[in-house]
Amino acid sequence: MPERREFLMKTVRGLGLAAAGGLAWSGFIEEGRSAPLILRPPGAVPEKDFLASCIKCGMCVEACPYDALDLARPGDGKPIGTPYYTPRTNPCYMCKDIPCVPACPTGSLDKTLVSDKDESGELRLNINLAQMGLAVIDRETCIAYAGIQCDACYRACPFIDKAITVDYTRNIRTGKHAMRAPVVHSKACTGCGLCEKACVTRKASIFILPREIAMGESSERYIKGWDERDEERMKDVTEKVTTETPRSSKDPIDYLNREDF
Amino acid sequence: MRKYKYQIPRRITQIATLFLFFSGNAYGWQVLRGNLSSAKVLGTIPLSDPFAMLQSYAAGTAIAADALTGALIILVFYTLLGGRVFCGWVCPVNMVSDLANKIRTTFNLDITWKSWNIKRGVRYWIIALSVVLSAILGVAAFEWISPIGALHRGIIYGFGFGWAFVLIVFLFDLIAVKNGFCGHVCPLGGFYSLIGHFGFLRIGYDHDKCTTCMKCIEICPEEQVLHMVGIQSGAVRSGECINCGRCIEVCDDNAVKFSNIYSKEYL
């Protein structure tokens, strides 16, 4: 029996060591991948799939003619070896042929996410479909919102008048000037970051955030009745759902008939 | 010169590989682009690290055609060749490990800093752990901490804090365990050991010529593969041999040489 005991104890020891090492290892990975603000190249699959499939080869980085992409280095606080771009210093210039996407050997950058059908029905790359991020404006530091005639981001935007429009309003403070406030539209904005690069404030007042971070989400039951396309969001709603709260569980009539009303 | 018969070409292939990758990124040369994880030769032939693809698959990815083709090419190439040719002739960490070893021997550190006793089989457990962690965490787990990746990406795209990963390997090899990383821990080395069993290009040993000086065992980074030395003629069968040829360089009796184990001599 002692042999069997020894074998068992050795196995337990091995498993224990593997667990200890594995936990330290997992901890390092978990820390490293919690980088929700990272901006991925065009056509990137959702972040979870991206982390699973990206092989850290840097082919997209090399394919980029503007050197906009970089592989995260240890110490950058981003998932090690994965590609990202920094709009303030080097935005995405939205090449028509999107060279970074076909360069990807693993499909982490997925052509189909940035392709649509041309007249003959064949798939063609279309950078305008990219959803790398979304421009967000800090109205408190944006000088256009303070009444200064700046339209740097608006002019820099490759989707001028679609992704960024300018709202002309009266400057109530002075009473005699116009405000020309930039407004971003999520339907057209690709998150390329040319606006962030162009912004004249010391620290950019318009900047790119990942869309999941920058955007809210309203429930399927709040529909803009004046927007036909918005009704599409309702198509998956099948059953009737009512939200029960302690107050709503009682019939309103009971409430009205209560003595203390 | 005979003393460096294989060492010089090994350094040339190691440095040339890195240089070509570096030039691919820096100057746009098409010879070799990407890095050791995945690459493209002359803009057409894909190459991929099969162990990284295995982890990626465990992490829940459907492997794309390009990456799969590349991984198969590498897998078939090293399987046919035999031994850990990747480790001895391509991987840049080999140079780090060899440098630590050189310092160990020059200053006789084997005696003052006696190597810790770690089993060589640890690497196979780390392979298993890599795959299990990849499956649990949904990322290629070893690629995340790999000093190999940190080194080649560091050279091609800039180090960041990645030099620390390389320094850890160097210090571990120098102070703690002789051939510690490459010979005991590295799961990629373990992976190539597993597929390196079958190839043809192996070290052949001739007992009749041998004077049992044991220089080959002394220099070998995987001395367990030379278990037949002084006992009987034969070839190295273990996939753990990195085919570096240092045993051939130090042998004064021409008792070891690269051979084809499928030739008549060894069947």
XYZ file of C-alpha atoms in Angstrom:
528
model
C 0.000 0.000 0.000
C 2.764 2.553 0.667
C 3.564 2.701 -3.063
C 0.018 3.545 -3.904
C -0.014 6.184 -1.212
C 3.196 7.683 -2.532
C 1.790 7.803 -6.035
C -1.375 9.451 -4.813
C 0.503 12.023 -2.783
C 2.766 12.808 -5.728
C -0.244 13.309 -7.967
C -1.881 15.581 -5.428
C 1.330 17.580 -5.129
C 1.581 17.903 -8.898
C -2.009 19.017 -9.193
C -1.498 21.487 -6.364
C 1.527 23.003 -8.048
C -0.311 23.160 -11.377
C -3.237 24.888 -9.670
C -0.967 27.413 -7.961
C 0.941 28.147 -11.163
C -2.238 28.179 -13.209
C -3.911 30.650 -10.877
C -0.953 33.040 -10.930
C -0.884 32.688 -14.694
C -4.643 33.305 -15.017
C -4.373 36.307 -12.725
C -1.781 37.845 -14.991
C -3.945 37.240 -18.054
C -7.122 38.531 -16.399
C -5.363 41.722 -15.324
C -3.856 42.207 -18.757
C -7.015 41.798 -20.732
C -9.152 44.187 -18.732
C -8.526 46.989 -21.194
C -12.043 48.084 -22.170
C -10.839 51.279 -23.837
C -8.624 49.628 -26.449
C -9.370 50.587 -30.062
C -9.042 47.771 -32.589
C -8.343 47.947 -36.339
C -11.300 48.013 -38.759
C -13.219 44.772 -39.159
C -12.228 43.479 -35.731
C -14.539 40.776 -34.417
C -16.064 41.383 -30.946
C -13.349 41.805 -28.303
C -13.907 38.419 -26.656
C -13.487 36.574 -29.965
C -10.662 38.883 -30.924
C -8.658 37.932 -27.844
C -9.257 34.245 -28.513
C -8.263 34.334 -32.173
C -5.595 37.038 -32.570
C -2.217 35.347 -32.878
C -0.208 38.534 -32.319
C 1.648 38.265 -35.630
C 1.602 41.967 -36.465
C 0.636 41.467 -40.121
C -2.040 44.166 -39.822
C 0.518 46.505 -38.247
C 2.861 45.961 -41.174
C 0.094 46.297 -43.736
C -0.939 49.743 -42.502
C 0.582 52.338 -44.856
C 0.228 55.070 -42.218
C 1.868 53.128 -39.369
C -1.287 53.820 -37.403
C -1.393 50.391 -35.799
C 0.848 49.148 -33.044
C 1.166 45.845 -31.187
C 0.607 46.286 -27.452
C 3.841 45.818 -25.573
C 4.133 44.446 -22.066
C 3.649 47.446 -19.804
C 1.218 49.228 -22.148
C -1.682 48.048 -20.008
C -3.288 46.378 -23.008
C -3.606 42.720 -24.009
C 0.000 41.839 -24.857
C 0.850 41.612 -28.534
C -2.567 42.624 -29.878
C -3.010 45.495 -32.355
C -4.516 48.873 -31.484
C -4.355 52.463 -32.642
C -4.088 55.770 -30.824
C -6.211 58.371 -32.665
C -4.700 61.453 -31.051
C -1.253 60.664 -32.448
C -2.039 58.380 -35.357
C -5.658 57.873 -36.424
C -7.017 55.427 -38.991
C -6.945 57.067 -42.413
C -9.650 54.757 -43.744
C -7.889 53.349 -46.814
C -10.366 52.210 -49.475
C -8.682 48.804 -49.871
C -8.324 48.370 -46.056
C -4.929 46.600 -46.340
C -4.862 45.612 -42.650
C -7.945 43.420 -42.912
C -6.999 40.926 -45.666
C -3.538 40.688 -44.066
C -4.989 38.984 -40.985
C -4.329 35.221 -41.144
C -6.712 34.252 -38.338
C -9.884 36.120 -39.214
C -9.629 38.295 -36.107
C -10.074 41.080 -38.619
C -13.071 39.825 -40.536
C -13.527 40.980 -44.132
C -17.257 40.357 -44.030
C -17.678 42.980 -41.300
C -16.337 45.669 -43.608
C -17.793 44.481 -46.908
C -21.002 45.074 -48.750
C -22.326 43.980 -52.119
C -21.558 45.969 -55.241
C -23.904 46.344 -58.221
C -23.164 42.818 -59.483
C -23.828 41.348 -56.050
C -20.204 40.598 -55.264
C -18.642 41.368 -51.915
C -16.354 44.345 -51.897
C -14.492 46.008 -49.071
C -16.112 49.167 -47.817
C -14.261 50.987 -45.058
C -17.335 53.115 -44.391
C -18.870 50.108 -42.645
C -16.088 49.974 -40.065
C -17.112 50.411 -36.450
C -13.812 50.890 -34.674
C -15.231 53.287 -32.127
C -17.331 56.377 -31.719
C -16.332 60.024 -31.359
C -17.504 61.604 -28.130
C -17.442 65.338 -27.437
C -16.677 66.977 -24.111
C -18.907 70.034 -24.457
C -17.315 71.746 -21.491
C -13.864 71.987 -23.068
C -14.852 72.071 -26.752
C -14.260 75.669 -27.767
C -16.990 75.574 -30.400
C -19.495 74.967 -27.621
C -18.080 78.056 -25.930
C -18.932 80.121 -28.980
C -15.573 80.189 -30.755
C -15.706 79.561 -34.482
C -13.800 76.278 -34.538
C -14.782 73.507 -36.909
C -11.504 71.541 -36.965
C -13.154 68.180 -36.216
C -15.986 68.806 -38.643
C -13.550 69.604 -41.446
C -11.277 66.676 -40.594
C -14.111 64.142 -40.643
C -14.037 61.917 -43.750
C -17.823 61.755 -43.353
C -18.344 65.469 -43.127
C -22.039 66.305 -42.665
C -22.834 62.683 -41.942
C -20.732 61.584 -38.970
C -20.236 65.116 -37.706
C -22.726 67.885 -38.379
C -22.712 71.408 -37.054
C -25.652 72.720 -35.065
C -26.147 76.416 -35.649
C -27.749 78.018 -32.627
C -28.003 81.486 -31.181
C -25.348 82.449 -28.675
C -27.606 83.476 -25.825
C -24.694 84.775 -23.759
C -23.640 87.465 -26.217
C -26.994 87.751 -27.908
C -25.442 88.582 -31.255
C -23.302 85.628 -32.360
C -23.933 82.122 -33.614
C -22.828 78.938 -31.894
C -21.515 76.336 -34.309
C -21.513 73.221 -32.222
C -20.259 69.904 -33.665
C -22.542 66.914 -33.156
C -21.528 63.280 -33.769
C -23.888 60.736 -35.305
C -23.242 57.146 -34.343
C -24.825 55.731 -37.500
C -22.096 57.184 -39.720
C -19.110 57.550 -37.382
C -16.508 54.806 -37.886
C -14.270 55.913 -35.037
C -11.334 56.619 -37.309
C -10.190 59.415 -35.011
C -9.237 62.052 -37.584
C -11.361 64.450 -35.542
C -9.489 63.619 -32.351
C -6.193 64.249 -34.106
C -7.442 67.544 -35.512
C -8.905 68.859 -32.249
C -7.152 72.061 -31.244
C -7.674 71.901 -27.476
C -4.651 70.889 -25.406
C -6.186 67.545 -24.609
C -8.635 66.526 -27.296
C -12.221 67.541 -26.559
C -13.494 65.100 -29.157
C -12.136 61.610 -28.703
C -12.781 58.047 -29.736
C -14.184 55.477 -27.339
C -15.137 51.881 -28.113
C -18.782 51.850 -29.112
C -19.763 49.546 -26.245
C -18.378 52.132 -23.832
C -19.659 55.232 -25.578
C -23.196 54.130 -26.370
C -26.211 53.439 -24.250
C -29.002 51.080 -25.189
C -32.718 51.620 -24.803
C -35.141 48.753 -24.463
C -37.061 47.398 -27.456
C -40.206 49.026 -26.111
C -39.003 52.577 -26.472
C -39.478 53.217 -30.166
C -39.181 56.483 -31.963
C -42.501 56.417 -33.736
C -41.352 59.003 -36.252
C -38.417 56.870 -37.338
C -39.518 53.946 -39.488
C -36.247 52.101 -39.131
C -36.417 52.291 -35.363
C -39.389 49.949 -35.377
C -37.127 47.183 -36.536
C -35.847 46.913 -32.996
C -39.252 45.689 -31.986
C -39.300 42.699 -34.303
C -37.857 40.265 -31.750
C -40.350 41.241 -29.064
C -42.956 38.493 -29.044
C -44.472 38.023 -25.634
C -46.118 40.583 -23.494
C -43.902 41.612 -20.647
C -45.001 43.685 -17.670
C -42.667 44.834 -14.991
C -43.902 44.057 -11.518
C -42.963 46.318 -8.679
C -44.359 46.306 -5.113
C -46.562 49.217 -6.071
C -47.724 47.961 -9.465
C -48.696 44.564 -8.087
C -51.770 46.147 -6.555
C -54.641 47.138 -8.729
C -54.729 50.915 -9.100
C -58.472 50.865 -8.398
C -57.834 49.322 -4.983
C -55.516 52.143 -4.328
C -58.118 54.727 -5.248
C -60.731 53.030 -3.067
C -58.510 52.966 -0.002
C -59.817 54.936 2.894
C -56.784 57.071 3.407
C -56.895 58.461 -0.130
C 36.668 26.515 -37.040
C 35.465 22.945 -36.645
C 34.507 23.883 -33.131
C 31.892 26.265 -34.536
C 30.874 24.210 -37.542
C 27.200 24.338 -36.566
C 27.236 27.172 -34.078
C 28.001 29.782 -36.755
C 25.282 28.669 -39.188
C 22.844 28.419 -36.264
C 23.536 31.993 -35.230
C 23.216 33.034 -38.857
C 19.769 31.449 -39.253
C 18.592 32.798 -35.892
C 19.768 36.342 -36.552
C 18.778 36.299 -40.239
C 15.238 35.228 -39.341
C 14.925 38.083 -36.873
C 16.534 40.511 -39.297
C 14.195 39.550 -42.133
C 11.171 39.945 -39.867
C 12.532 43.265 -38.664
C 13.109 44.458 -42.244
C 9.648 43.309 -43.235
C 8.222 45.728 -40.715
C 10.809 48.504 -40.943
C 11.595 48.607 -44.666
C 8.696 46.677 -46.165
C 10.822 43.788 -47.463
C 8.590 40.992 -48.664
C 10.928 38.067 -47.929
C 9.535 37.358 -44.485
C 6.746 39.347 -42.894
C 4.964 38.989 -39.587
C 6.796 37.261 -36.783
C 7.355 33.810 -35.308
C 3.677 33.516 -34.378
C 2.503 33.832 -37.957
C 4.285 34.961 -41.077
C 4.149 35.180 -44.822
C 7.071 34.182 -47.034
C 7.490 36.247 -50.216
C 3.957 37.488 -49.777
C 2.466 34.100 -50.614
C 3.332 31.136 -48.360
C 1.656 31.386 -44.952
C 3.419 30.065 -41.845
C 1.893 29.789 -38.382
C 2.944 28.540 -34.987
C 1.018 25.260 -34.572
C 1.186 25.404 -30.767
C -0.318 28.900 -30.777
C -3.054 27.662 -33.115
C -3.725 24.749 -30.767
C -4.208 27.177 -27.875
C -6.347 29.429 -30.031
C -8.495 26.432 -30.936
C -8.790 25.506 -27.258
C -9.826 29.101 -26.585
C -12.813 28.533 -28.841
C -11.750 29.913 -32.209
C -12.606 28.338 -35.524
C -9.153 28.362 -37.120
C -9.090 30.390 -40.338
C -7.840 28.770 -43.541
C -4.686 30.882 -43.829
C -3.592 30.181 -40.281
C -4.424 26.498 -40.570
C -2.430 26.094 -43.780
C 0.481 27.917 -42.189
C 0.377 25.759 -39.072
C 0.253 22.571 -41.160
C 3.260 23.656 -43.227
C 5.293 24.269 -40.067
C 4.040 21.073 -38.458
C 4.893 18.909 -41.459
C 8.263 20.615 -41.958
C 9.527 20.086 -38.417
C 7.988 16.628 -38.135
C 9.812 15.464 -41.243
C 13.047 17.129 -40.196
C 13.045 15.726 -36.674
C 14.290 16.955 -33.329
C 13.709 20.501 -32.164
C 15.250 22.267 -35.141
C 13.063 25.267 -34.344
C 14.583 25.575 -30.870
C 18.164 25.153 -31.997
C 18.138 27.058 -35.261
C 15.319 29.607 -35.238
C 14.096 30.564 -31.767
C 15.846 33.705 -30.514
C 15.557 32.627 -26.872
C 18.149 29.975 -27.688
C 20.721 32.760 -27.850
C 19.671 34.057 -24.423
C 19.822 30.570 -22.994
C 23.202 29.857 -24.628
C 24.612 33.104 -23.255
C 23.543 32.185 -19.720
C 25.071 28.767 -20.252
C 28.305 30.244 -21.563
C 28.615 32.359 -18.411
C 27.819 29.348 -16.250
C 30.630 27.311 -17.788
C 33.158 30.157 -18.030
C 32.857 30.961 -14.335
C 32.323 27.389 -13.254
C 28.945 28.244 -11.807
C 27.717 24.672 -12.058
C 29.543 24.069 -8.803
C 28.916 27.310 -6.909
C 25.329 27.700 -8.078
C 24.337 24.102 -8.304
C 21.356 23.700 -10.584
C 17.984 23.229 -8.885
C 16.495 19.880 -9.475
C 13.533 20.364 -11.793
C 12.278 17.509 -13.900
C 12.541 17.827 -17.678
C 8.970 16.602 -17.983
C 7.633 19.810 -16.465
C 7.282 21.244 -19.977
C 4.690 18.622 -20.918
C 2.628 19.564 -17.874
C 2.899 23.195 -18.922
C 1.598 22.251 -22.384
C -1.422 20.698 -20.715
C -1.821 23.720 -18.459
C -1.547 26.076 -21.470
C -4.360 24.263 -23.257
C -6.558 24.036 -20.160
C -6.066 27.711 -19.302
C -6.701 28.699 -22.922
C -10.006 26.846 -22.791
C -11.000 28.388 -19.457
C -9.903 31.951 -20.135
C -10.668 32.118 -23.845
C -7.236 33.385 -24.875
C -4.074 31.634 -26.068
C -2.616 31.387 -22.570
C 1.059 30.729 -23.249
C 1.214 33.334 -26.011
C 0.247 35.848 -23.346
C 3.290 35.235 -21.166
C 5.717 33.802 -23.708
C 9.226 35.258 -23.423
C 9.759 34.020 -26.989
C 6.958 36.284 -28.182
C 8.198 39.131 -25.998
C 11.665 38.791 -27.548
C 10.792 38.523 -31.232
C 7.986 41.070 -31.048
C 10.306 43.286 -29.023
C 12.940 43.199 -31.724
C 10.458 43.706 -34.557
C 8.036 46.221 -33.003
C 9.748 47.541 -29.862
C 10.161 45.982 -26.421
C 8.150 48.043 -23.947
C 8.447 46.195 -20.662
C 9.003 42.975 -22.624
C 12.732 42.965 -21.915
C 11.816 41.857 -18.392
C 10.379 38.591 -19.744
C 13.683 37.915 -21.494
C 15.760 38.904 -18.474
C 13.733 36.516 -16.316
C 14.657 33.650 -18.656
C 18.301 34.714 -18.619
C 18.503 34.947 -14.821
C 16.548 31.727 -14.344
C 18.973 29.894 -16.632
C 22.013 31.569 -15.098
C 21.226 31.318 -11.410
C 18.558 28.714 -10.852
C 18.471 25.906 -13.388
C 20.987 25.073 -16.081
C 19.083 25.143 -19.402
C 16.140 25.966 -17.203
C 13.742 27.591 -19.615
C 14.459 25.861 -22.928
C 15.275 22.502 -21.386
C 12.632 22.204 -18.694
C 9.851 24.764 -18.782
C 9.108 25.970 -22.314
C 5.883 24.359 -23.602
C 6.720 25.297 -27.183
C 9.942 23.325 -26.809
C 7.856 20.531 -25.319
C 5.493 20.691 -28.276
C 8.362 20.380 -30.748
C 9.795 17.521 -28.640
C 6.555 15.639 -29.135
C 6.490 16.075 -32.897
C 10.279 15.764 -33.250
C 10.313 12.024 -32.569
C 9.678 10.931 -36.096
C 11.881 12.992 -38.377
C 14.892 11.723 -40.251
C 17.631 14.199 -39.318
C 19.020 12.959 -36.011
C 22.329 12.649 -34.215
C 23.986 9.304 -34.900
C 26.493 7.846 -32.434
C 29.263 5.355 -33.239
C 30.388 3.435 -30.163
C 33.434 1.962 -31.932
C 34.994 5.390 -32.447
C 34.039 6.769 -29.036
C 36.709 7.166 -26.358
C 34.093 7.927 -23.706
C 35.463 11.404 -22.976
C 31.892 12.524 -22.273
C 32.442 15.978 -23.737
C 29.231 15.591 -25.735
C 27.174 14.920 -22.605
C 28.822 17.864 -20.881
C 27.944 20.324 -23.655
C 24.512 18.945 -24.514
C 21.598 21.104 -23.359
C 19.406 17.983 -23.267
C 21.955 15.449 -22.026
C 19.309 12.785 -21.346
C 18.944 12.216 -25.101
C 22.544 10.938 -25.318
C 21.889 8.043 -22.930
C 23.503 5.597 -25.361
C 26.909 7.263 -25.274
C 29.545 4.885 -23.931
C 27.108 2.006 -24.079
C 26.190 1.175 -27.659
C 26.000 2.670 -31.142
C 22.719 4.175 -32.261
C 20.860 7.352 -33.030
C 19.176 9.897 -30.816
C 15.506 9.000 -30.914
C 14.168 11.450 -28.385
C 12.403 14.465 -29.787
C 13.933 16.569 -27.043
C 17.266 16.852 -28.909
C 17.434 20.345 -30.404
C 19.703 19.281 -33.295
C 22.170 22.022 -32.421
C 25.158 19.848 -33.291
C 27.289 20.947 -30.359
C 28.045 17.313 -29.525
C 29.500 16.956 -33.028
C 31.596 20.080 -32.594
C 33.181 18.956 -29.324
C 33.769 15.346 -30.320
C 37.447 14.751 -31.118
C 36.806 11.202 -32.283
C 34.222 11.746 -35.006
C 31.900 9.484 -33.061
C 28.813 11.646 -33.486
C 27.373 13.088 -36.673
C 24.096 14.199 -38.223
C 22.527 11.150 -39.822
C 19.417 9.943 -41.496
C 17.821 7.525 -39.047
C 15.880 5.912 -41.848
C 19.109 4.862 -43.582
C 20.206 1.203 -43.403
C 22.737 1.907 -40.691
C 20.052 2.641 -38.112
C 17.201 0.378 -39.121
